Amino acid sequence: MNVVAPFEGIGASVRRKEDFRFLQGRGAYTDDFNRQGQLHAWILRSPHAHARIRAVDTAKAAAMPGVVAVFTGADMARDNVGGLPCGWQIHNKDGSPMAEPPHPVLAQEKVRHVGDPVAVAIAATREQARDAAEAIVVDYEVLPAAATMEAAQKPGAPVIHDGVPNNLCYDWHIGDKAAVDAAFAGAKHVVTLDLVNNRLIPNAMEPRAALGEYDRTTGEYTLTTTSQNPHVIRLLMGANVLHIPESKLRVVAPDVGGGFGSKIYHYAEEAIVTWAAGKLARPVKWTADRSESFMSDAHGRDHVSHAELALDGNGKILGLRVSTQANMGAYLSTFAPCVPTYLYATLLAGVYTTPVIYCEVKAVFTNTVPVDAYRGAGRPEATFLLERLMDVAAQETGIDRIELRRRNFIPTDAFPYQTPVALQYDSGNYHATLDQALAAADWAGFEARRAEAAKRGKLRGIGCSTYLEACGIAPSAVVGSLGARAGLYEVGTIRVHPTGSVTVLTGAHSHGQGHETTFAQLVADKLGVPVAQVDIVHGDTAKVPFGMGTYGSRSLAVGGSAMMKAMDKIIAKGKRIAAHLMEASVDDIEFDRGTFRVAGTDRTKSLVDISVAAYVPHNYPIEELEPGLEETAFYDPKNFTYPGGCHIAEVEIDPETGKVAVVNFTAVDDVGRVINPMIVEGQVQGGVAQGIGQALLESCVYDANGQLLSGSMMDYTMPRADDLPPVGVATHTTLCTHNPLGVKGCGEVGAIGSPPAVINAVVDALRDYGVRTLDMPATPAKIWQIINGGRRMAAE
Amino acid sequence: MYDFAYHKPSTVADAVKLLADPDAKAVSGGHTLIPALKHRLNKPSALVDLSGIAEMKGIRRAGNAIVIGALTRHVEVADSAEVKAAIPALAYLAGHIGDVQVRNRGTIGGSVANNDPAADYPAAVLGLGATVHTSKRKIAADEFFLGMFTTALEQDEILTAVEFPIPEKAGYAKMKNPASRYVMAGVFVSKGPMGVRVAVNGAGPCVFRQAEMEKALAANWSADAVAGIRQSAEGLNSDIHGSAEYRAHLVTVMAKRAVAAAG
């Protein structure tokens, strides 16, 4: 009898397996783990943006009830604890390496931002640890702070790190400056634009937490932590900070409640609890409260740019010249230096045939929280710059903004396409995504909607962005040549059990992306094993051979490809076993979704027949083949992947209050082959929510003294459900040409494509007020000021 | 939070005795105090939990007024048939405080006694010319709100109820702070036994009456009557979400909308 099972392979919207436990509150997050004899750590953080530490007196704190230990930077120095390492080295224009000042785990002599860890109190309860931390007396000599890049670069600015003149981390560039200058000299139009890409605070739902353990009998350390990449943490913390061999250090990242980049990095607290667990031979746990998250999680974005675009009389782009300053914060976070360089300037061709591009980037230290990758990382900054520039260029050349984009699109037949800024795009169809989005958003019918809104006293605007990004990071040799201190391949193990169920071990890590479902679908599709019989194991260095983790929309493109490669090995071995069992030549064995067949016959063996034979090798080619059915593959991508598409936002502004409402949002993305359409839709919606957040709501604000003014949800505007419109999500697929799945990645496109679409719509809505540009976020007060200023100008 | 003693009296008289300790704090819904305790911004010797005092609960009509017990939660005011019939603007205001969680815990007494400049209720109390009942006396709204987080209440005096005269017309409109969703600028207008009243919350350090708008509305009850009246920005709040000038502008906009809502 043939039972037709529902299709669960590639392209099916299989419901997320993991949601049963998440929706029932049964996820197991770091803070849910409690150990026998566990102690709690509370980190004393600097209240000053910049100060010298004259003395730290821990005597009173150490004598308080329940307190087991109080440690300072001096204790760590005595144990030769290393600084937090940076994983990427950028070189200056002159070839010299970037400034890379030490990043102590606990402050040594100085504090450099509000929230900089100074000491740790460890006690029986969290409250006791906090009481003790408050009793630590720190004698600070408060120093002048540089809270902004402008302040940090002024003559006579405070010196944040000794030996780093002008607080300059690096002065880097890419592209052919002379060729760009020549292009500008011959241009009909030159469009210039100054932009700020606003600083954001990630705010994953689960605050960071870390639990350190030490086993005295084996000498093994275990760190359970809120990480997107446990193997990377093991490597960095073991090798650079605590000098623990990897064989003696296990890092576990269990269920993690969102990361968005902020949980990629190796943080001080991870090293503190692991080191303290060893010293005290007791488990030590730390869990951030939300206020700590604001001042200790890496922030995102924070660019100031000057951009110039040269065009000919037909609106054809001749060249692009960009000068950007990027805020690094007080220290270099793990991947900070690559964000404003290789994840930003290399994206400045976008979807356009710009023949020559030059970009210089100065990275600047300030007395603020370190800045690193946040959903999109560099690509939202590049996209915002380009897509705002295109709208301003359209305005100033008088060419329709859609038409201007079309005239400059990379033609569909031009792939592979080499840009002037290093990247080679493999595939795309920018006309198709644009056409589909224009139709879905009813762009043509907009003027009627604008007129209708005007009757209601509302200013309505529409805006688009045609974006491209590079993800699926990354070819190891390429990133190595660009300064990465790690490879960026991924690892997958396929373990077919004797009775045919499958366990997949992956170095990728799921913290909301739905890997347990998507990856299981790959196995269902390729091996014909039902999704329910496929388990995905991730996030534990003791279980998974190795891995580089999840960020840069790489899990499917790189991690999924490793699984496909491992499954190819399984099939190859299975064919040899099948050939033996069916007494056929291995070359005659075909495999399709779980069935091995002698070509042209009805002789078949199921995957279960093969797995049983592999583990019970009674009738088995034992002389030439090992028993068992488990294969591991390392996949190193040949190129980045290049998702792209078109986002269209429609907004209405209440001119009396300045409040902007996004009333329609359309996203048409080319993310390559879609494995699970429902999950892709969710990923795009989440990304768009963050993009709208950046465009309209979110802004990290420091005062001149480096105090964080937007230090809580009372003042930092996270997007909420009622701030967001229904988001229409559609895909238009061109396949990635260089990975076995044809996938490109969907995790970041929403956050990359949407901010300029929203701001272009806001500027469009304000067309009668003479607005050329405005900085994000477009808050009510800012819009009111523009409208009010416009009216005043009209009146004067 | 720091350690504190916890008391749960069942009468106003017992609560008053417990609050004789100057370091003790009264708590009802706890939506302001508990977060402050969690942040260790407040270190009371004792919390006097008022939630067990039956005489401070409930909504009743008393002649030409609605009397709302101090422990009445926002959701109860918002859903009350009595309030909806008599002062729909008050039910509307209560139904738009914070979010569902806040409305399910927060109480009118806590909100009015706390006098957060960005809270909703003070606008209704002042804008309707209500009378605040306490364990000692009755205080007119005009004498109650003294300044930022400051009221006429004494340390051992407990707000027990608020008596709202029923107006002919009343309306409320507010612009929310985008982050906190507290009031950035709000206006409560009414016309009734207490005359024409216009109370402004959120914009300044303390809820206040807008005399010029009251005068204009007394002459001509219409949104147009207040549309041209500009609130001075002097002394208004200014922060990363909006300048004093912006808030001053919003006062006029919200006044127009409040009058329009009142009908």
Coordinates of C-alpha atoms in Angstrom, one line a residue, chain A residues 576-785:
Chain A
R576 CA 28.4 0.9 -2.9
I577 CA 26.5 -1.0 -0.2
A578 CA 23.4 -1.2 -2.5
A579 CA 25.5 -2.5 -5.3
H580 CA 26.8 -5.2 -3.1
L581 CA 23.4 -6.2 -1.8
M582 CA 21.8 -6.2 -5.2
E583 CA 24.9 -7.7 -6.9
A584 CA 25.1 -4.9 -9.4
S585 CA 27.8 -2.6 -10.6
V586 CA 28.0 0.6 -8.4
D587 CA 27.9 2.6 -11.6
D588 CA 24.4 1.2 -12.3
I589 CA 22.9 2.3 -9.0
E590 CA 20.7 5.3 -9.0
F591 CA 19.5 7.2 -5.9
D592 CA 16.4 9.3 -5.5
R593 CA 14.9 10.4 -2.2
G594 CA 15.5 7.3 -0.2
T595 CA 15.5 4.7 -2.8
F596 CA 18.6 3.0 -4.4
R597 CA 17.7 1.3 -7.7
V598 CA 19.5 -0.7 -10.2
A599 CA 19.1 1.5 -13.3
G600 CA 16.4 0.3 -15.6
T601 CA 15.1 -2.4 -13.3
D602 CA 12.6 -2.7 -10.5
R603 CA 15.3 -3.9 -8.1
T604 CA 15.5 -1.4 -5.2
K605 CA 16.8 -1.0 -1.7
S606 CA 15.6 1.6 0.7
L607 CA 17.8 3.9 2.7
V608 CA 16.8 1.8 5.8
D609 CA 17.9 -1.4 4.1
I610 CA 21.3 0.3 3.5
S611 CA 21.6 1.7 7.0
V612 CA 20.8 -1.6 8.6
A613 CA 23.4 -3.3 6.4
A614 CA 25.9 -0.6 7.2
Y615 CA 25.5 -1.1 11.0
V616 CA 24.8 -4.9 10.9
P617 CA 27.4 -5.8 8.3
H618 CA 26.6 -9.5 7.9
N619 CA 26.3 -9.2 4.2
Y620 CA 28.6 -6.3 3.5
P621 CA 31.7 -5.5 1.3
I622 CA 33.7 -5.4 4.5
E623 CA 37.1 -5.7 2.7
E624 CA 36.6 -2.5 0.8
L625 CA 34.2 -0.5 2.9
E626 CA 34.0 0.5 6.6
P627 CA 30.7 -0.2 8.4
G628 CA 28.6 2.7 9.6
L629 CA 26.8 5.5 7.7
E630 CA 28.0 8.8 8.9
E631 CA 29.8 11.5 6.9
T632 CA 31.2 14.9 7.7
A633 CA 31.9 17.6 5.1
F634 CA 33.6 21.0 5.4
Y635 CA 32.3 23.4 2.8
D636 CA 34.2 26.5 1.8
P637 CA 32.1 28.7 -0.5
K638 CA 33.5 29.8 -3.8
N639 CA 32.1 33.3 -3.6
F640 CA 29.7 35.4 -1.6
T641 CA 26.1 35.1 -2.5
Y642 CA 24.2 38.2 -3.7
P643 CA 20.6 38.5 -2.7
G644 CA 18.9 41.6 -4.0
G645 CA 15.5 43.0 -4.8
C646 CA 13.2 45.9 -4.4
H647 CA 11.5 47.3 -1.4
I648 CA 8.7 49.9 -1.6
A649 CA 7.3 51.8 1.3
E650 CA 4.3 54.0 1.4
V651 CA 3.9 56.5 4.3
E652 CA 1.4 59.0 5.6
I653 CA 2.5 61.9 7.7
D654 CA 0.3 63.8 10.1
P655 CA 1.6 67.3 9.4
E656 CA 0.2 68.6 12.7
T657 CA 2.3 66.2 14.9
G658 CA 4.9 65.1 12.4
K659 CA 4.2 61.4 13.0
V660 CA 5.0 59.1 10.2
A661 CA 2.9 56.0 9.6
V662 CA 4.1 53.3 7.2
V663 CA 0.8 52.3 5.6
N664 CA 2.1 49.9 3.0
F665 CA 5.2 47.9 2.6
T666 CA 6.2 45.6 -0.3
A667 CA 9.3 43.5 -0.4
V668 CA 10.2 41.5 -3.5
D669 CA 13.5 39.7 -2.8
D670 CA 15.7 37.4 -4.8
V671 CA 17.1 35.1 -2.1
G672 CA 17.9 32.3 -4.4
R673 CA 16.2 29.0 -4.0
V674 CA 13.6 29.1 -1.3
I675 CA 13.6 26.1 1.0
N676 CA 10.7 27.1 3.3
P677 CA 8.6 30.0 2.0
M678 CA 6.9 30.6 5.4
I679 CA 10.3 30.9 7.1
V680 CA 11.6 33.2 4.4
E681 CA 8.5 35.4 4.8
G682 CA 9.1 35.5 8.6
Q683 CA 12.7 36.4 8.2
V684 CA 12.0 39.2 5.7
Q685 CA 9.2 40.6 7.9
G686 CA 11.5 40.6 10.9
G687 CA 14.2 42.3 9.0
V688 CA 11.8 44.9 7.6
A689 CA 10.6 45.6 11.2
Q690 CA 14.2 46.3 12.2
G691 CA 14.6 48.5 9.0
I692 CA 11.5 50.5 9.8
G693 CA 12.8 50.7 13.3
Q694 CA 16.0 52.3 12.1
A695 CA 14.3 54.6 9.6
L696 CA 11.6 56.0 11.9
L697 CA 12.2 55.0 15.6
E698 CA 15.6 53.9 16.9
S699 CA 18.4 56.1 17.9
C700 CA 21.2 55.6 20.3
V701 CA 22.0 59.0 21.9
Y702 CA 25.0 59.9 24.1
D703 CA 25.4 63.3 25.7
A704 CA 28.6 65.2 25.3
N705 CA 30.1 63.6 28.4
G706 CA 29.5 60.1 27.0
Q707 CA 26.5 59.3 29.2
L708 CA 24.0 57.1 27.4
L709 CA 20.7 59.0 27.2
S710 CA 18.8 56.3 25.4
G711 CA 19.8 53.7 28.0
S712 CA 16.4 52.0 28.5
M713 CA 13.2 51.2 26.7
M714 CA 11.8 54.4 28.2
D715 CA 14.0 56.4 25.8
Y716 CA 15.1 53.9 23.1
T717 CA 12.3 53.4 20.7
M718 CA 12.1 49.7 19.8
P719 CA 9.5 49.1 17.0
R720 CA 6.3 47.6 18.3
A721 CA 3.5 45.8 16.5
D722 CA 1.4 49.0 16.1
D723 CA 4.4 50.8 14.5
L724 CA 4.5 48.3 11.6
P725 CA 2.3 47.9 8.5
P726 CA 1.4 44.6 7.0
V727 CA 4.4 43.6 5.0
G728 CA 3.8 42.1 1.6
V729 CA 6.6 39.6 0.9
A730 CA 7.3 37.9 -2.4
T731 CA 10.3 36.4 -4.0
H732 CA 11.7 36.3 -7.5
T733 CA 14.3 33.6 -7.8
T734 CA 17.5 33.5 -9.7
L735 CA 19.7 30.7 -8.5
C736 CA 23.1 31.2 -6.9
T737 CA 25.4 29.6 -9.4
H738 CA 28.2 28.4 -7.1
N739 CA 26.6 26.5 -4.2
P740 CA 24.9 23.2 -4.5
L741 CA 21.5 24.5 -3.3
G742 CA 21.3 27.6 -5.4
V743 CA 20.5 29.6 -2.2
K744 CA 21.5 33.1 -1.4
G745 CA 20.3 33.9 2.1
C746 CA 17.3 35.8 3.5
G747 CA 18.2 36.7 7.1
E748 CA 19.4 40.3 6.5
V749 CA 17.6 41.5 3.3
G750 CA 14.7 43.0 5.2
A751 CA 17.0 45.2 7.3
I752 CA 19.1 46.1 4.3
G753 CA 16.5 47.0 1.7
S754 CA 14.0 48.8 3.8
P755 CA 15.5 51.9 5.5
P756 CA 16.1 53.9 2.3
A757 CA 12.7 52.9 0.9
V758 CA 11.1 54.4 4.0
I759 CA 13.1 57.6 4.0
N760 CA 12.7 58.0 0.3
A761 CA 8.9 57.8 0.9
V762 CA 9.1 60.3 3.7
V763 CA 11.1 62.8 1.6
D764 CA 8.5 62.2 -1.2
A765 CA 5.7 63.0 1.2
L766 CA 7.4 66.2 2.1
R767 CA 8.0 67.3 -1.5
D768 CA 6.1 70.5 -1.0
Y769 CA 8.3 71.5 1.9
G770 CA 11.6 71.7 -0.1
V771 CA 13.1 68.8 1.7
R772 CA 16.2 67.4 0.0
T773 CA 17.2 64.9 2.6
L774 CA 16.8 64.0 6.3
D775 CA 18.6 61.8 8.7
M776 CA 17.2 58.7 10.4
P777 CA 15.2 58.2 12.5
A778 CA 12.4 60.4 11.1
T779 CA 10.8 61.0 14.5
P780 CA 7.7 63.2 14.9
A781 CA 9.7 66.0 16.4
K782 CA 12.2 66.0 13.5
I783 CA 9.4 65.9 10.9
W784 CA 7.5 68.7 12.6
Q785 CA 10.6 70.8 12.7

